[in-house]
Amino acid sequence: AKGLLKLAALTTPLICYRARELLLYRNMPKQSDSRLPWRSVWSSREQSLAVLRLPRLVSRSYLERLVHSLQQQCAGTATRLLDFSKVKHIEISAHQEFFSLATLLRNPDNAISMLGLTAAVSRELAACRVMDVLGESDSGNPLNALSNTTGNERYQAPTCKSYMMGATGLVFLAGRVDGPGLARMGFVETLQHSARDRTCIIDFRDVSLLESSAIAELYPLITSIQASEKGQILISGAGPNVRQMFRMSGLAQPVRFIDDSSLLAHIATEDMTND
């Protein structure tokens, strides 16, 4: 009797999921095009960044093609974002493909990340135990590949790596960041020009020390850009020490801090504005 009760508890979510699929999504048109609509957001000779926005209804054949496409990519050269923000339903017959997708996500040689899973889709996948397969592994976090810093750089003079896209500029700072170092790079002047008509995101995840002299360099830039209302500067990857420096300088109020999910979402929206 206990075994039957456990079996009922395990299968009831699957039955409900399947019934909902038949009632609500049976007649929804499926993606028939065999070519996946990857959009290149940014690329160079060494690296590329592409986004795939999944359709409202994700069928088994679509997910099979997606997994096959990811398996064919050269590891270490392509950073790929899977945008689930428009997905309303994933066919129950497609769930087995998440085993292969999870293997790709956990591979440290791949730079693949899922984003935009809605609460409703997440609940359905969790009820069918798919989220157990995907887990919380972040080894495929594309931000690690984009920042692309070594451990030694975190303790050296400041360096930066930038990506300029259609509506967003992304700058990764690394090392010990001080005012003279920013001045030598011409950081403020370059960012002031870039932020006039776009959103610029400064990422501090690889900054080992943010000195007050760097805040003095950034203060007039950030306040002037925010006051102009034409551009915008966002801060990502900021740890407790970096946030404390901004609070002590009085910059915490006008500055908007964003988490990694918001940062990836900003990048993902580029695929709708650029071909």
PDB file of N, CA and C in Angstrom, residues 5 19 58 71 80 89 126 145 208-209 222 234 246 258:
ATOM      1  N   LEU A   5       1.034   4.260  -2.868  1.00  0.00           N
ATOM      2  CA  LEU A   5       0.885   5.680  -2.557  1.00  0.00           C
ATOM      3  C   LEU A   5       2.065   6.485  -3.089  1.00  0.00           C
ATOM      4  N   ALA A  19      -1.984  15.839 -19.394  1.00  0.00           N
ATOM      5  CA  ALA A  19      -3.357  16.271 -19.655  1.00  0.00           C
ATOM      6  C   ALA A  19      -3.393  17.743 -20.048  1.00  0.00           C
ATOM      7  N   VAL A  58       8.163  23.966 -27.375  1.00  0.00           N
ATOM      8  CA  VAL A  58       9.407  23.241 -27.651  1.00  0.00           C
ATOM      9  C   VAL A  58       9.062  21.766 -27.795  1.00  0.00           C
ATOM     10  N   GLN A  71      26.301  20.024 -29.830  1.00  0.00           N
ATOM     11  CA  GLN A  71      27.347  18.998 -29.845  1.00  0.00           C
ATOM     12  C   GLN A  71      28.323  19.209 -30.989  1.00  0.00           C
ATOM     13  N   ARG A  80      27.386  30.419 -26.011  1.00  0.00           N
ATOM     14  CA  ARG A  80      26.020  30.323 -26.503  1.00  0.00           C
ATOM     15  C   ARG A  80      25.024  30.461 -25.361  1.00  0.00           C
ATOM     16  N   HIS A  89       5.573  26.092 -23.186  1.00  0.00           N
ATOM     17  CA  HIS A  89       5.410  24.672 -22.879  1.00  0.00           C
ATOM     18  C   HIS A  89       6.523  23.868 -23.548  1.00  0.00           C
ATOM     19  N   ALA A 126      10.145  20.950 -12.870  1.00  0.00           N
ATOM     20  CA  ALA A 126      10.464  20.420 -11.544  1.00  0.00           C
ATOM     21  C   ALA A 126       9.510  19.286 -11.175  1.00  0.00           C
ATOM     22  N   ALA A 145      33.598  32.756 -19.501  1.00  0.00           N
ATOM     23  CA  ALA A 145      34.330  32.763 -20.771  1.00  0.00           C
ATOM     24  C   ALA A 145      34.517  34.170 -21.300  1.00  0.00           C
ATOM     25  N   SER A 208      40.128  42.502  -7.737  1.00  0.00           N
ATOM     26  CA  SER A 208      40.588  42.056  -6.409  1.00  0.00           C
ATOM     27  C   SER A 208      40.547  43.190  -5.396  1.00  0.00           C
ATOM     28  N   LEU A 209      40.735  44.450  -5.852  1.00  0.00           N
ATOM     29  CA  LEU A 209      40.724  45.597  -4.940  1.00  0.00           C
ATOM     30  C   LEU A 209      40.275  46.838  -5.710  1.00  0.00           C
ATOM     31  N   ILE A 222      29.796  58.682 -13.831  1.00  0.00           N
ATOM     32  CA  ILE A 222      28.521  58.013 -13.562  1.00  0.00           C
ATOM     33  C   ILE A 222      27.421  59.030 -13.282  1.00  0.00           C
ATOM     34  N   LEU A 234      25.376  50.578 -15.753  1.00  0.00           N
ATOM     35  CA  LEU A 234      24.989  49.558 -14.785  1.00  0.00           C
ATOM     36  C   LEU A 234      26.233  48.871 -14.255  1.00  0.00           C
ATOM     37  N   PHE A 246      31.330  51.715  -3.083  1.00  0.00           N
ATOM     38  CA  PHE A 246      30.363  52.597  -3.727  1.00  0.00           C
ATOM     39  C   PHE A 246      29.492  53.290  -2.686  1.00  0.00           C
ATOM     40  N   ILE A 258      23.146  45.122 -10.917  1.00  0.00           N
ATOM     41  CA  ILE A 258      22.368  44.036 -11.510  1.00  0.00           C
ATOM     42  C   ILE A 258      23.063  42.706 -11.243  1.00  0.00           C
TER      43      ILE A 258
END
